[in-house]
XYZ file of C-alpha atoms in Angstrom:
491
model
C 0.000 0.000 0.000
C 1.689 3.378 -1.087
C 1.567 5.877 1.799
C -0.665 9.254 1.993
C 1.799 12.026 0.704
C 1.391 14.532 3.524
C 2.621 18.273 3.872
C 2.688 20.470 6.722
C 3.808 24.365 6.127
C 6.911 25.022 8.309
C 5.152 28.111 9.911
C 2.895 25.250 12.127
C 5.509 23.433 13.124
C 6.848 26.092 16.400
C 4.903 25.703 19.731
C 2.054 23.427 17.897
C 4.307 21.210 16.094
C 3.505 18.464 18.212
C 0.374 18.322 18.759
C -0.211 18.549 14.435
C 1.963 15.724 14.284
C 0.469 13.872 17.361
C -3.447 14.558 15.680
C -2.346 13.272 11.931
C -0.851 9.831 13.451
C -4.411 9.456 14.910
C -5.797 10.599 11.595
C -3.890 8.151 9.644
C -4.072 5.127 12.519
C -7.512 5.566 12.497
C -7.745 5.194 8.269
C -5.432 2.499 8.247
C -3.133 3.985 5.657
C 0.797 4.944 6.155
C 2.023 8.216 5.545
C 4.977 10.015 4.095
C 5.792 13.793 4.614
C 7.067 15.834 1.512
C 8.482 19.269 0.822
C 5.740 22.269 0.291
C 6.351 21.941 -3.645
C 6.103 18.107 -4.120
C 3.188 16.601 -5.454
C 1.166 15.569 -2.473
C -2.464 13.805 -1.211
C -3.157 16.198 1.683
C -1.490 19.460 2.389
C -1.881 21.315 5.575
C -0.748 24.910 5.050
C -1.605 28.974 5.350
C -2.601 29.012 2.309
C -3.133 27.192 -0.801
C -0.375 28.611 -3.061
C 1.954 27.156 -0.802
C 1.108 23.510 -1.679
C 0.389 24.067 -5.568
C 0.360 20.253 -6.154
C -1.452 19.119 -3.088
C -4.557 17.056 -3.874
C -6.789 18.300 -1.306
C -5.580 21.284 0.771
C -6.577 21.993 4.269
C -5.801 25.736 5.714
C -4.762 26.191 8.927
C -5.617 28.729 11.332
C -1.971 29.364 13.521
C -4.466 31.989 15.430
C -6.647 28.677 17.022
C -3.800 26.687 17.830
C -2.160 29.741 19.819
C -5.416 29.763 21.701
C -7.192 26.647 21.587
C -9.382 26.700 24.630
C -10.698 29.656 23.594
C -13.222 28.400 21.067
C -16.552 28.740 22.192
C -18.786 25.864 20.500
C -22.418 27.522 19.077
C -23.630 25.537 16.143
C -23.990 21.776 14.767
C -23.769 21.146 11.177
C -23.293 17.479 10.991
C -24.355 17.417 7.179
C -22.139 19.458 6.340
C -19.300 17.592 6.857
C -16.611 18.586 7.221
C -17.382 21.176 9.079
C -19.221 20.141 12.121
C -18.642 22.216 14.493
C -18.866 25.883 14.375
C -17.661 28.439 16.759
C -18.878 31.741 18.116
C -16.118 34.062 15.725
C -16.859 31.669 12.783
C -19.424 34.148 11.540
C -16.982 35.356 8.857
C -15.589 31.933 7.525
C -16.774 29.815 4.714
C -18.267 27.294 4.673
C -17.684 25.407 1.384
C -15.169 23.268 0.580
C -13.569 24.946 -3.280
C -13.709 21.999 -6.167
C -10.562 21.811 -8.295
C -10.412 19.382 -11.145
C -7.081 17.749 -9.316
C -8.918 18.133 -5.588
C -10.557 20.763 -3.250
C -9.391 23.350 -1.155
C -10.751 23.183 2.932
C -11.195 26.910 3.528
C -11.713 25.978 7.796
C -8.920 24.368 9.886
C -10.850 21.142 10.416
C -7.596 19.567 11.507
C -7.964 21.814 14.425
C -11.206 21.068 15.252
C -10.710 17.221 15.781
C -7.890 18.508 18.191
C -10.438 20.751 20.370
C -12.571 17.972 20.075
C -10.288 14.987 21.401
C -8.422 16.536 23.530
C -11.763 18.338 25.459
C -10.816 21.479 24.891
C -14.451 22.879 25.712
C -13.989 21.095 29.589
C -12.354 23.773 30.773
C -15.526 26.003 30.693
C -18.277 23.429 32.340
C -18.512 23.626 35.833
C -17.980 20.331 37.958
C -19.513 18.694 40.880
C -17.344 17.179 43.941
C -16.947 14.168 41.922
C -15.484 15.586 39.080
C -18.523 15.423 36.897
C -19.762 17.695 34.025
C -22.922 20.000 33.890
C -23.557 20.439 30.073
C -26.816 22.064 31.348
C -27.522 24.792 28.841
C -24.925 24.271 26.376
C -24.776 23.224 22.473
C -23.646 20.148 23.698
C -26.720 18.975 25.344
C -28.993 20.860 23.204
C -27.906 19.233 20.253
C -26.979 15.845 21.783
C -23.623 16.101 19.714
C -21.590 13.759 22.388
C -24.129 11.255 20.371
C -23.399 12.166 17.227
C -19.646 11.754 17.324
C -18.683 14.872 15.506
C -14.679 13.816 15.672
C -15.297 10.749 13.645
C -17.305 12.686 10.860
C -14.390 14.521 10.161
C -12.501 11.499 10.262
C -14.934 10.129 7.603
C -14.728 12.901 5.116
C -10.925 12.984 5.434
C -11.631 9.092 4.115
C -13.261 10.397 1.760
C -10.921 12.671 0.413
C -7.811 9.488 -0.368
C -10.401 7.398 -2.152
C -8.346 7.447 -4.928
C -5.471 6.220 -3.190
C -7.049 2.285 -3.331
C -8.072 0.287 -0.476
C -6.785 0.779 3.414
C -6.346 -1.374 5.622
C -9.472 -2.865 7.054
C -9.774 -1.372 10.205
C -11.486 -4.782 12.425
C -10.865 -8.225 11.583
C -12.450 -10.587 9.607
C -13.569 -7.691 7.052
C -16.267 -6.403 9.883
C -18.094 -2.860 9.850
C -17.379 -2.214 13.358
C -16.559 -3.291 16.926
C -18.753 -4.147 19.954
C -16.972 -4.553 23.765
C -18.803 -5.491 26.837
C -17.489 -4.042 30.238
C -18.579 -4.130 33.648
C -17.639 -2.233 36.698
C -17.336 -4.655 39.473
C -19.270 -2.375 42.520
C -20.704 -4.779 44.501
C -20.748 -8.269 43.864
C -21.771 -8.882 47.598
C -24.457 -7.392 49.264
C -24.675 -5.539 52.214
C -27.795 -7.530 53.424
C -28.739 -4.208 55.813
C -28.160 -1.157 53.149
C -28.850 -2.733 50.294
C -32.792 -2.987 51.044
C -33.055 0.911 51.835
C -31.323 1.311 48.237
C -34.169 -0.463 46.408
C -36.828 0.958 48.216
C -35.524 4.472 47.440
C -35.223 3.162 43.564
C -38.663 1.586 42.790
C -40.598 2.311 46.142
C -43.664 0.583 46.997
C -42.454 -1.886 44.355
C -39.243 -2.676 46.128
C -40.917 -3.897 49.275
C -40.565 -7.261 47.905
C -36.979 -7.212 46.159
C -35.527 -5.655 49.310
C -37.224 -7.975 51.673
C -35.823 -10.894 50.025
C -32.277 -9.316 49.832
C -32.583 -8.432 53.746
C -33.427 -12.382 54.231
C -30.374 -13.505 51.985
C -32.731 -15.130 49.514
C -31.250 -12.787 46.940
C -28.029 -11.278 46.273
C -25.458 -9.757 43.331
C -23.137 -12.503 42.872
C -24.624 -13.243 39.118
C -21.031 -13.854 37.102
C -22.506 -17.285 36.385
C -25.184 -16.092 34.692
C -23.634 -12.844 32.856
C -21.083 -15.679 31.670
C -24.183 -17.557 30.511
C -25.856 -14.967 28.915
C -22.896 -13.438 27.227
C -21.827 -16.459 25.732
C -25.283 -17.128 24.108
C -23.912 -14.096 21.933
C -21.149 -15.278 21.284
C -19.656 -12.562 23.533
C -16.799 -12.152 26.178
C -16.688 -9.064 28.182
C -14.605 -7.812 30.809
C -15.068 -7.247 34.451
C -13.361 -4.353 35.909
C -12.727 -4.871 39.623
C -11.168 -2.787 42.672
C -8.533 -3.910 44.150
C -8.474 -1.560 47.151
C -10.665 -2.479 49.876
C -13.358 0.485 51.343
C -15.564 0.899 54.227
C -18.940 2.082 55.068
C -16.797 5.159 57.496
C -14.596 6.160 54.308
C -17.689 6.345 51.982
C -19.439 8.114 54.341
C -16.384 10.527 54.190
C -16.559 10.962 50.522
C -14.281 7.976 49.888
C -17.128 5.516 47.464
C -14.668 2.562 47.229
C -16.388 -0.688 47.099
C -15.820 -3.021 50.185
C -14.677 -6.435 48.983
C -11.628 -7.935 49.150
C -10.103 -9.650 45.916
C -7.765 -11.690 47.704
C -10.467 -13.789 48.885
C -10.696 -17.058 47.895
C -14.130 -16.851 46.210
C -12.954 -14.005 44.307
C -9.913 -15.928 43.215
C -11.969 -18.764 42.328
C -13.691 -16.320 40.161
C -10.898 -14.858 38.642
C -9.393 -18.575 37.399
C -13.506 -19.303 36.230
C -13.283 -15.881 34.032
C -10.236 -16.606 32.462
C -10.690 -20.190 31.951
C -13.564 -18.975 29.837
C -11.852 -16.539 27.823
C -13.356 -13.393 30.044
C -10.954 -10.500 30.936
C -9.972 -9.481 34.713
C -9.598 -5.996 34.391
C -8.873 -3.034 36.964
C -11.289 -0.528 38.241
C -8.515 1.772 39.946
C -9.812 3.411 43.307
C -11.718 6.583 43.521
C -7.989 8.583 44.603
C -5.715 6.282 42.642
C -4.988 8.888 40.323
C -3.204 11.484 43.682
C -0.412 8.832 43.380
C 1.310 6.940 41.244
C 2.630 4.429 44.252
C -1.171 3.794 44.929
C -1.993 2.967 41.258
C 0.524 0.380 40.400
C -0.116 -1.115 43.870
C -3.887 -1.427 43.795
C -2.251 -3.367 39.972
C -0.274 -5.179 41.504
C -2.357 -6.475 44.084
C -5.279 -7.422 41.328
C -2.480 -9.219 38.835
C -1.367 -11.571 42.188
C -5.533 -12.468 43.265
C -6.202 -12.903 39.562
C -2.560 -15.036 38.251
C -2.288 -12.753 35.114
C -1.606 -9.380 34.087
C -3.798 -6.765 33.914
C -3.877 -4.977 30.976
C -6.867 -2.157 30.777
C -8.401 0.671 33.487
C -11.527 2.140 34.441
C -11.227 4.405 36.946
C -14.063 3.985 39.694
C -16.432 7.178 39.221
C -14.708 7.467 36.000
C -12.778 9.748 38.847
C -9.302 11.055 37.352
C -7.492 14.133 38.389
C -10.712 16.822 37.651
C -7.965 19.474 37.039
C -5.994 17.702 34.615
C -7.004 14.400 33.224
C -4.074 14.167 31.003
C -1.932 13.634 33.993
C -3.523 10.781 35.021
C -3.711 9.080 31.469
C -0.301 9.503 31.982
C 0.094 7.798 34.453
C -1.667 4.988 33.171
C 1.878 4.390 30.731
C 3.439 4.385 33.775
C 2.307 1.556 35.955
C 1.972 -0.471 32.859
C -1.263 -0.737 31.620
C -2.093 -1.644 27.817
C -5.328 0.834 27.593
C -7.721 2.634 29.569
C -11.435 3.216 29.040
C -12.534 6.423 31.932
C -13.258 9.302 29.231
C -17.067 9.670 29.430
C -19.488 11.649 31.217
C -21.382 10.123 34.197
C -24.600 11.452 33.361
C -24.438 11.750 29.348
C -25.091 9.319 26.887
C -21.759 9.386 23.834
C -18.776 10.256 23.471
C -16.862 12.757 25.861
C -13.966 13.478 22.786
C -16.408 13.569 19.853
C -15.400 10.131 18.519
C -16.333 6.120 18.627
C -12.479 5.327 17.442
C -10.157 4.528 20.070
C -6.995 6.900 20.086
C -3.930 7.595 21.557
C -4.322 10.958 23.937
C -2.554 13.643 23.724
C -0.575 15.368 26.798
C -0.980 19.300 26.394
C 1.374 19.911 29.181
C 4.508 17.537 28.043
C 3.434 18.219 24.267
C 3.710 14.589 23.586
C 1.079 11.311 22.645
C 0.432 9.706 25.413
C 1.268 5.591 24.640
C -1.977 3.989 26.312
C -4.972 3.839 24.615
C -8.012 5.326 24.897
C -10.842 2.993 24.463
C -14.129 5.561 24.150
C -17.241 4.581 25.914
C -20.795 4.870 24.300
C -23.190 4.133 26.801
C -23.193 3.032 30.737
C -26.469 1.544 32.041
C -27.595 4.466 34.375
C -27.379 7.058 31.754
C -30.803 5.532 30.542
C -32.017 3.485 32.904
C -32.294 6.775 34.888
C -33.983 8.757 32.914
C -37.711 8.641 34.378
C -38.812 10.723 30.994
C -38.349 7.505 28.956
C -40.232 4.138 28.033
C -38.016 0.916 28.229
C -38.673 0.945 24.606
C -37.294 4.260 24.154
C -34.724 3.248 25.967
C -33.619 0.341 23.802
C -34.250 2.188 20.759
C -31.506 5.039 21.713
C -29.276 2.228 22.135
C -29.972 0.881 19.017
C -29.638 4.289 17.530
C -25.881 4.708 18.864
C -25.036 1.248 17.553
C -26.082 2.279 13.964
C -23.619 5.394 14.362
C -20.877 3.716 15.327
C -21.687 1.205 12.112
C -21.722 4.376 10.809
C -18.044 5.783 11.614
C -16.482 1.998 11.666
C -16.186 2.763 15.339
C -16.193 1.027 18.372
C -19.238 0.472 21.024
C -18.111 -0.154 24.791
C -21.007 -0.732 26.949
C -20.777 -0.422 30.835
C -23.060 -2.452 32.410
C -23.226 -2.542 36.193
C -22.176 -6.490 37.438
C -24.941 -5.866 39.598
C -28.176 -4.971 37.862
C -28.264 -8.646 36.478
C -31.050 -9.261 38.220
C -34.793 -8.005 36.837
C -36.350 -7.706 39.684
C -34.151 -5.701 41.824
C -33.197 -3.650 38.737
C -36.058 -3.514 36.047
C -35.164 -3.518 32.552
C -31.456 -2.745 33.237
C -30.554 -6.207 31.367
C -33.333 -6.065 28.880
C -31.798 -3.031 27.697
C -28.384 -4.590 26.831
C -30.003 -7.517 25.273
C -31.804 -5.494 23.116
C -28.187 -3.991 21.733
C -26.977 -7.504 21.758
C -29.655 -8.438 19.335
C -29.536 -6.058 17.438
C -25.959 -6.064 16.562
C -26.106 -9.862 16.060
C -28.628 -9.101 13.753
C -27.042 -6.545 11.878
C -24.038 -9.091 11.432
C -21.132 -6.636 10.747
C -19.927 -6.242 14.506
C -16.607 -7.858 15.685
C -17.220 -8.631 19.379
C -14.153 -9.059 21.642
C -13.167 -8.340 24.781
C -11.606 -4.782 25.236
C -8.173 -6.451 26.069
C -8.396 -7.941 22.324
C -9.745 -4.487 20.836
C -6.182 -2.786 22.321
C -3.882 -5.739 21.535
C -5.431 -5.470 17.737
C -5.279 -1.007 17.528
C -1.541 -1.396 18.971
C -0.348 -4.080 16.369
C -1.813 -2.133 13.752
C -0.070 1.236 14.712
C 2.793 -0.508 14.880
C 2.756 -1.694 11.336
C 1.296 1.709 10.004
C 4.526 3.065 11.586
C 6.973 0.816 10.570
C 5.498 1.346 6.481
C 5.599 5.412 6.828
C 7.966 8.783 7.151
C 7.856 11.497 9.186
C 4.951 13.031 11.800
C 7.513 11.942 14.548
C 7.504 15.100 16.470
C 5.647 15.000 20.265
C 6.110 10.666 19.903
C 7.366 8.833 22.725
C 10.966 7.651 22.558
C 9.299 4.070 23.169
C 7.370 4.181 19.543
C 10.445 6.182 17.814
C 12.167 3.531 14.996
């Protein structure tokens, strides 16, 4: 496969070099194709320049903006224009840009820096201007965002798409999931409470359904019901032909630190039963993963313990993260995907919103972050999530059939993009009657992706061990865009 001929005017290349480099690896990892950069006046596929007599033999040429990149948080989101890919998103000084892409009979000129505005997008530049709650979580009340629903729409991998598009001509990529499928499909669950706390856990249904949780919570309070269904979510799963991961924490809480604002679950995974587990999960081709304590992020000590203890209960590595309130550092998540390189994880899957259905970056691909601060990619990968379980099951303004149909809906996008659906499902709402319709929902996406036929379903472990491999070859065939990467992936 010939590589995309790519070139990048020198005037980018100062205090935003980096990051340009670091966004067009993802660009290219993402289309499966290896690149090659080439002088301003070569003959080229894509150029990314000031302006367009700078790249007079450039295919299709995208102008850059130097003015955004100086300032990037400063974009102020105001309009959706999904159909009019490739430009998106539109911003609150955009008033006086077009917004037409300018046919050539060799190619088209991009009159807006759309390169830039898959960099706002993944690396969350508008986060900066929501307010936060004392977990860390977003308020998108009032904004585009919610108005518009675009964290469903995926805005990053439209551009993505069109950029596609645009090297047509080029031949075929490389297929982006195995065995020639559409898309991906991942199953995860957060491992919160496996065991019940026969006296709390009553009051907690009874505050959930009310006069119809008389009866769950009585039969939880007499032990005739509990959470400990990994039997049957290995059942169930398998009648999909699925494996999923479990994500469990390896630090021990208590009732006094939750009260404290501490919310760490309160097993112990050095049990035997939960080591019995662990050998049952991976006997069956199920992954063990980690879901890394509420503070695990204030210290890098406490992360790769609470690893290492998890990799000794379970007798294998552990190779992906979710942090436990999707809680990372609320001031600078960046640092703490860092972090995640550094006690030796393979990926991680925390960037979502608690309360929002989508994607938090804008995109169903998975993707290498980028560090703002260090100016360089960070090397674990980013696994985005589409939907957890509360973020409809919650929602009192919607039928279970709405419900399932809105999951349905965001499994046709990520068809859509090629992308990647992780679910989060709860290990504990197995059960119907203590948690109505939480299951039926999942099965519903279950079906219908079986039915559709065009989904590779794997285990998030898998997912990462395939996007790695395939970097590395796209790397290994290609020239260039090596400022801002790590000296680990450097040839």
């Amino acid at each position: 496969m010939d590589p995309v001929r790519l070139t990048i005017a020198p005037e980018l290349a100062g205090t935003s070099g980096s990051a340009i480099h670091w966004l067009w690896r993802q660009v290219f990892l993402a289309l499966g194709r290896p690149w090659q950069e080439v002088p301003l006046t070569a003959p080229c596929d894509l150029a990314y320049v000031i302006a367009p007599e700078q790249a007079p033999a450039a295919h299709t040429v995208i102008l850059a903006t130097p003015e955004r990149w100086a300032a990037p948080g400063s974009a102020r989101l105001v309009e959706v224009a999904l159909a009019d890919a490739p430009f998106v998103i539109r911003y609150a000084d955009d008033a006086n840009l077009p917004m037409g892409v300018e046919r050539r009979a060799d190619g088209c000129v991009v009159p807006r820096d759309v390169l830039f505005d898959l960099y706002w997008l993944l690396t969350g530049q508008a986060e900066r201007h929501w307010p936060q709650d004392g977990h860390g979580f977003y308020d998108l009340t009032g904004t585009t965002w919610a108005a518009t629903r675009l964290l469903e729409l995926a805005p990053a991998a439209e551009i993505v798409g069109w950029l596609q598009d645009q090297l047509e001509h080029l031949g075929p990529a490389s297929p982006r999931w195995p065995g020639g499928k559409r898309a991906a499909l991942a199953i995860t669950h957060d491992v919160d409470y496996p065991e019940v706390v026969r006296w709390l856990e009553p009051a907690r249904i009874v505050a959930r359904q009310r006069g119809n949780g008389l009866g769950p919570a009585w039969r939880v309070l007499t032990g005739q019901t509990d959470h400990w269904r990994f039997p049957q979510w290995m059942e169930f799963e398998a009648s999909f032909g699925a494996r999923s991961a479990f994500y469990f924490v390896a630090r021990q809480g208590s009732l006094v630190e939750y009260a404290r604002g501490t919310p760490d679950p309160f097993y112990d995974v050095t049990a035997p039963r939960f080591q019995d587990l662990f050998r049952t999960l991976r006997a069956g081709g199920w992954e063990v993963g980690m879901h890394a304590s509420y503070r695990a992020y204030e210290s890098e000590e406490r992360f790769a313990a609470e690893k290492a203890k998890l990799e000794a209960a379970a007798g294998a590595p552990v190779l992906g993260n979710r942090h436990h309130y999707w809680h990372m550092n609320p001031a600078d998540v960046e640092e703490t995907l860092q972090m995640h390189g550094a006690i030796g994880l393979l990926y991680d899957t925390s960037l979502t919103h608690d309360r929002y259905l989508g994607w938090r970056r804008g995109t169903n691909i998975p993707f290498f972050p980028y560090s703002q601060r260090s100016g360089q990619e960070i090397g674990v990968l980013q696994l985005p999530v589409a939907w957890m379980d509360a973020q409809l099951m919650q929602r009192t303004d919607l039928t279970q059939p709405q419900r399932e149909t809105l999951a349905c809906e965001l499994i046709d996008r990520t068809a859509t993009h090629g992308g990647l659906f992780v679910a989060n499902v709860h290990d504990y709402v197995f059960d119907d009657e203590l948690y109505p319709g939480w299951l039926a929902t999942l099965r519903a996406g279950l079906e219908h992706v079986v039915a559709r036929g065009d989904f590779w379903i794997a285990t998030p472990a898998a997912i990462a061990q395939h996007w790695i491999e395939r970097y590395r070859i796209l790397r290994e065939a290609s020239a260039g865009l090596t400022l801002g990467l790590p000296d680990a992936l450097r040839r």
